[in-house]
mmCIF file of C-alpha atoms in Angstrom:
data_model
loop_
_atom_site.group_PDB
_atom_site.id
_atom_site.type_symbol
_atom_site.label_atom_id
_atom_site.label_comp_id
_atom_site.label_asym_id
_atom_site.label_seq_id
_atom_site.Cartn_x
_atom_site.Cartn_y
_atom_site.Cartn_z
ATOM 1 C CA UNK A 34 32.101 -23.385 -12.338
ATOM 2 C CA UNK A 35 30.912 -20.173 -14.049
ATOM 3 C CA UNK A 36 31.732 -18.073 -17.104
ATOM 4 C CA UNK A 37 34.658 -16.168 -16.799
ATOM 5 C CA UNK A 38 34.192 -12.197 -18.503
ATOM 6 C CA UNK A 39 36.704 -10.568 -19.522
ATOM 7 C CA UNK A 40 37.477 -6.430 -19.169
ATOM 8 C CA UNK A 41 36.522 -4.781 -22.403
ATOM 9 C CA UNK A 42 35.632 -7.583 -24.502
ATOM 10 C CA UNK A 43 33.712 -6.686 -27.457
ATOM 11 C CA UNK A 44 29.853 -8.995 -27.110
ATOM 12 C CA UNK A 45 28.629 -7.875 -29.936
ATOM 13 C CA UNK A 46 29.397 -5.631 -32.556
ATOM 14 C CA UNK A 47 25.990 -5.059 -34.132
ATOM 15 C CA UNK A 48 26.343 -1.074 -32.845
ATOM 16 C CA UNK A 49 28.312 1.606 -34.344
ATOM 17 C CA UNK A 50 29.621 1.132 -31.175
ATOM 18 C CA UNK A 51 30.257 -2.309 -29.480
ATOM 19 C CA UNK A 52 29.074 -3.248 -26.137
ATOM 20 C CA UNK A 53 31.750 -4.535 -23.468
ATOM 21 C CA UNK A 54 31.962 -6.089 -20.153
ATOM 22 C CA UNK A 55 33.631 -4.708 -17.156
ATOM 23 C CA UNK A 56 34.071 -4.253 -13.745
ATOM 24 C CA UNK A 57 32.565 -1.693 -11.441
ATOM 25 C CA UNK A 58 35.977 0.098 -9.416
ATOM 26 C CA UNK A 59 33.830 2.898 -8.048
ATOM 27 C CA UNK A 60 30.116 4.230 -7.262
ATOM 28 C CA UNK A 61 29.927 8.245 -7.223
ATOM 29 C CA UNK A 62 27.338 10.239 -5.268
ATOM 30 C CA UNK A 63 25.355 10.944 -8.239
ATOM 31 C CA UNK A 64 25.102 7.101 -8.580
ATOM 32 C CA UNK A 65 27.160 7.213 -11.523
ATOM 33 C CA UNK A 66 29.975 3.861 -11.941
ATOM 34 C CA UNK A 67 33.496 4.089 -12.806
ATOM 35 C CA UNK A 68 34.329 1.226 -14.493
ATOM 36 C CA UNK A 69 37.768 -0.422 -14.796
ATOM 37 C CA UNK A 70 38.808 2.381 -13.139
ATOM 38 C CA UNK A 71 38.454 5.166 -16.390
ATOM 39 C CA UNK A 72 35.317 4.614 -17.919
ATOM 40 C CA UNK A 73 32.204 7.258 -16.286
ATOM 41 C CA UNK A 74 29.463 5.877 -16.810
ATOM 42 C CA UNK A 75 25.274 5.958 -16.048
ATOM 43 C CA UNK A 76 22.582 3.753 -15.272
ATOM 44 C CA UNK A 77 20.660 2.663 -18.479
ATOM 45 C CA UNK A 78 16.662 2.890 -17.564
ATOM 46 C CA UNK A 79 16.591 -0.307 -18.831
ATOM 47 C CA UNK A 80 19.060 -1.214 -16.108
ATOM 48 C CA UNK A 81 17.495 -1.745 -12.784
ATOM 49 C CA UNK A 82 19.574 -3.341 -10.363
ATOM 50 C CA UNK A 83 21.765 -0.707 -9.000
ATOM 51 C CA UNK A 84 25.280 -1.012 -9.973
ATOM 52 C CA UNK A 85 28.233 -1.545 -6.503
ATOM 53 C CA UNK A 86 32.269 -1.781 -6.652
ATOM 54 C CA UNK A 87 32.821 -5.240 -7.787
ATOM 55 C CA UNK A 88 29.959 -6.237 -9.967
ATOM 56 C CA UNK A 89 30.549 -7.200 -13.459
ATOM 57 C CA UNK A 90 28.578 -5.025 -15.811
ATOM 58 C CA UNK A 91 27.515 -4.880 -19.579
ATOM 59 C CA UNK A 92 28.249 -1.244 -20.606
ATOM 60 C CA UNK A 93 28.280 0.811 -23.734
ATOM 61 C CA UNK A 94 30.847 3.596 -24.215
ATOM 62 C CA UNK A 95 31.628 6.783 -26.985
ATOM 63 C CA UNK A 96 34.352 8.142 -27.664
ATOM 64 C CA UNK A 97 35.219 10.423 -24.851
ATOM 65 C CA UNK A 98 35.038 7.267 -22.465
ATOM 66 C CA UNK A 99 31.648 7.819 -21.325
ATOM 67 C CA UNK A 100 29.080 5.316 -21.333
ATOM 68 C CA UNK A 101 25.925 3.674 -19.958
ATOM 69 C CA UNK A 102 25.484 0.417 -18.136
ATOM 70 C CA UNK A 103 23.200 -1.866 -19.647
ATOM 71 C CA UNK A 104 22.983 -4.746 -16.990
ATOM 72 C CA UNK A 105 24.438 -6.179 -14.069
ATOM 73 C CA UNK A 106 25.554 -9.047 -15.511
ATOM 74 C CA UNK A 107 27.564 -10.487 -11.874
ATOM 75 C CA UNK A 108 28.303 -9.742 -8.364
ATOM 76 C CA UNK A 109 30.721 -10.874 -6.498
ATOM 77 C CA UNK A 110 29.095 -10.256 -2.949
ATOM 78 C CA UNK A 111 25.961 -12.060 -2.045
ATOM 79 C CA UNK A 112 24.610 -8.845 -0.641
ATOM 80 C CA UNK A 113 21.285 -6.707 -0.024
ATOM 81 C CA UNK A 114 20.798 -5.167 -3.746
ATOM 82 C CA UNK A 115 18.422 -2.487 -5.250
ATOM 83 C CA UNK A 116 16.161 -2.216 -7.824
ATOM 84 C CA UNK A 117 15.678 1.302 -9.401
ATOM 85 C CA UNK A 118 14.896 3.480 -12.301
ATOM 86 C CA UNK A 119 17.008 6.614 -12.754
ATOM 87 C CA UNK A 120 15.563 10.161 -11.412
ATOM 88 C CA UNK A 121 13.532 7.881 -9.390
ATOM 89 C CA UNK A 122 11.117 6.833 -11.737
ATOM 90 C CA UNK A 123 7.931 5.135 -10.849
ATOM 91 C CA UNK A 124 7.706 1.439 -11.646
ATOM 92 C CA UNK A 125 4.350 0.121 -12.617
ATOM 93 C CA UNK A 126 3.501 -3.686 -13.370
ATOM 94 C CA UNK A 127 0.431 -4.603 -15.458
ATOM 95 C CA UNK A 128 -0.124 -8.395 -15.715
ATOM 96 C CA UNK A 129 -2.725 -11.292 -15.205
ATOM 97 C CA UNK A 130 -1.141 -12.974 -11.996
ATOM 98 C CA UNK A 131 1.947 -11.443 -9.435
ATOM 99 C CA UNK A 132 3.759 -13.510 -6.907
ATOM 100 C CA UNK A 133 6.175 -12.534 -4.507
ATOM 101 C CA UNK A 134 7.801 -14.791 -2.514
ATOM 102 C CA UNK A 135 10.013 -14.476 0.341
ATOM 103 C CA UNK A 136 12.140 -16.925 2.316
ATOM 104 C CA UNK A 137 12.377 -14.343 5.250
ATOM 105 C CA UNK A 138 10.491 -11.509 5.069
ATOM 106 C CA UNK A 139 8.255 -8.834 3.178
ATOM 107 C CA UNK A 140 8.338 -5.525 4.092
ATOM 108 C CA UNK A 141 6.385 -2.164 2.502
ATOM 109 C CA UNK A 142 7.725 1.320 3.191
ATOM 110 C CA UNK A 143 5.921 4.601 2.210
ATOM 111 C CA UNK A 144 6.478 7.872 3.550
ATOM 112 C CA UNK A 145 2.937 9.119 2.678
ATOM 113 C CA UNK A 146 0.570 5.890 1.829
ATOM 114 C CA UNK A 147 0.029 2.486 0.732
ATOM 115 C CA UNK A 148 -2.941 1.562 -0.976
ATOM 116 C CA UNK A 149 -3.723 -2.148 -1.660
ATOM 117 C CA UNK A 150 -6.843 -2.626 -3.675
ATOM 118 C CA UNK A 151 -9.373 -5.238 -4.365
ATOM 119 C CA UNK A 152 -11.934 -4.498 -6.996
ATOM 120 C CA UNK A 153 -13.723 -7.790 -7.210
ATOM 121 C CA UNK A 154 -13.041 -11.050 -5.317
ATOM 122 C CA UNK A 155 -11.629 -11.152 -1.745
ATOM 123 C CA UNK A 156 -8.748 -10.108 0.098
ATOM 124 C CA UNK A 157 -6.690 -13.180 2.094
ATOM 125 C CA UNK A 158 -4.881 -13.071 5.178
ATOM 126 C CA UNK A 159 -3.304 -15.834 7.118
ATOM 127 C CA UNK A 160 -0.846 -14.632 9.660
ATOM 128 C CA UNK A 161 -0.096 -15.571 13.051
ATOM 129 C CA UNK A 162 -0.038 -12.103 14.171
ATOM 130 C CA UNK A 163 -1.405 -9.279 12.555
ATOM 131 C CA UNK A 164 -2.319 -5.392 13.363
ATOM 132 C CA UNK A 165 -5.155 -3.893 10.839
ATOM 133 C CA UNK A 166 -6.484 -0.691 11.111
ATOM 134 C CA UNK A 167 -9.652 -0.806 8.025
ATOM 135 C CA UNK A 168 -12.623 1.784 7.771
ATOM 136 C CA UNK A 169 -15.753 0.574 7.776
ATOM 137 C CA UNK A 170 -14.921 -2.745 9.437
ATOM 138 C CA UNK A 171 -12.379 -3.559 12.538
ATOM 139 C CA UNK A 172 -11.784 -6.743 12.874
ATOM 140 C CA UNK A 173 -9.203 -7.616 16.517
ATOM 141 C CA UNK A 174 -8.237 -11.005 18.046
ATOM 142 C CA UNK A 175 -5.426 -10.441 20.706
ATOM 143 C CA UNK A 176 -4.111 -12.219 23.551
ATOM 144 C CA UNK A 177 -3.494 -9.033 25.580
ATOM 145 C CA UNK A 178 -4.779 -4.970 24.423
ATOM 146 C CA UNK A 179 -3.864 -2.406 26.053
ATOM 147 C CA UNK A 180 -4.937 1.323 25.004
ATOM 148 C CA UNK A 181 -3.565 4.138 26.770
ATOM 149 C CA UNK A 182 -5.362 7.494 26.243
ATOM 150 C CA UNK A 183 -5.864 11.322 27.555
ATOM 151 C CA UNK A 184 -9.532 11.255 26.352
ATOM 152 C CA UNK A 185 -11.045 7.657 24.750
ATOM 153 C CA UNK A 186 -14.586 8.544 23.470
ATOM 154 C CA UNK A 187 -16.808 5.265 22.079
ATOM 155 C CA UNK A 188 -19.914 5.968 20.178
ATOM 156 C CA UNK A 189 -22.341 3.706 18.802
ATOM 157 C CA UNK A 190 -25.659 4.055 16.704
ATOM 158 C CA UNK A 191 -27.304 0.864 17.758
ATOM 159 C CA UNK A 192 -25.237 -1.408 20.351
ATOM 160 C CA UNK A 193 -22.207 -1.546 22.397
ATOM 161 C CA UNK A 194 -21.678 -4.581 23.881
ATOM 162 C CA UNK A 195 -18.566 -5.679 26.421
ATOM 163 C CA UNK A 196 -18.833 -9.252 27.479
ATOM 164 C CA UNK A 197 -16.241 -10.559 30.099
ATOM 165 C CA UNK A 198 -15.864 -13.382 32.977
ATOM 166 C CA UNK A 199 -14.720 -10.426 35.233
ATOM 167 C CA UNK A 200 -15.110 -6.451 34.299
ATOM 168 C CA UNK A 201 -13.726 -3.692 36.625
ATOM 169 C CA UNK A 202 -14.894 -0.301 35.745
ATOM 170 C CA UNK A 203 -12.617 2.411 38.261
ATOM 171 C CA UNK A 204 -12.919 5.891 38.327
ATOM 172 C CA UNK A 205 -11.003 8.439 40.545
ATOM 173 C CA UNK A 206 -13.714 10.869 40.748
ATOM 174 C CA UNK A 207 -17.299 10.003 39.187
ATOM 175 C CA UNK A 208 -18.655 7.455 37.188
ATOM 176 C CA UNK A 209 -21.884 8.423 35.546
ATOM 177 C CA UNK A 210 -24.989 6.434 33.835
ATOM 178 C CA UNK A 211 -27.418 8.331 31.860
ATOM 179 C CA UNK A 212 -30.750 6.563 30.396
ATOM 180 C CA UNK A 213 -33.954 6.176 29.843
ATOM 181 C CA UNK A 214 -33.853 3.202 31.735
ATOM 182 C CA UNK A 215 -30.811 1.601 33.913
ATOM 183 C CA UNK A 216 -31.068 -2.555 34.597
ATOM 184 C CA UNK A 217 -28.894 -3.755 37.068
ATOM 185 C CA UNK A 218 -28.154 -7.089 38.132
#
């Protein structure tokens, strides 16, 4: 059982103009919303779900029928949804403690870089697989790795160390050992 809204019902009339309820009819390109199927409106930057056909929005309009959504106030499709700010603003969150939780999954996109930083403190990881690729340390535990190459060049300061029950080292031409000193066996 849930409130019913009504189309163009006045919520409060503390404005020189009041704010209404109504229902998204259409989405444009621009990502303006025609609502209740006359009224063009705009994404308020306070708004930042994005607006689809069939949600039930909180809008403010002037007189020539043009208007900005304030919030999203229902959907009626349990659906993927989008949070934005308009000219694609950045979004920046300054607080003592985050959380994000997810029943499924997490994911982070960037086309150029994501940076996750730890000033002070530690950095926690508990996965049951995991790829990391970190300067200054490289950390790997894998079941199977396999690295495919034209030219694979390891170089060490101090010590390189491989370590196996059985090692096969093939080469279709030459393999070559250069030191000081070679100890075999």
């Amino acid at each position: 059982m849930g409130t019913q809204i009504n189309d163009n019902i006045a919520i409060e009339n503390t404005f020189e103009r009041p704010l209404f309820a109504g229902k998204v009819t259409a989405v444009n390109k621009d990502g303006g919303c025609v609502i209740n199927g006359h009224i063009n409106t705009q994404k308020a930057l306070s708004c930042l779900i994005v607006p689809v056909a069939g949600d039930t929005v909180l809008y403010w309009k002037d007189d020539q029928n043009k208007g900005w959504i304030i919030s999203v106030l229902h959907c009626e499709q349990q659906q993927e949804r989008e949070i934005s700010l308009p000219q694609n603003a950045s979004i920046k969150i300054n607080t003592d403690n985050l959380t994000v939780n997810a029943s499924n999954s997490i994911r982070f996109n960037a086309i150029k870089e994501i940076n996750l930083n730890v000033a002070l403190g530690k950095l926690n990881e508990c996965a049951r697989s995991a790829c990391q690729m970190i300067h200054g340390t490289l950390v790997q535990f894998t079941k199977h790795l396999i690295n495919r190459s034209e030219h694979l060049d390891f170089h060490a300061e101090k010590l390189l160390k491989s370590h196996a029950t059985q090692q096969l080292i093939t080469a279709e031409k030459d393999i070559k050992m250069d030191a000081d000193r070679i100890n075999m066996g």
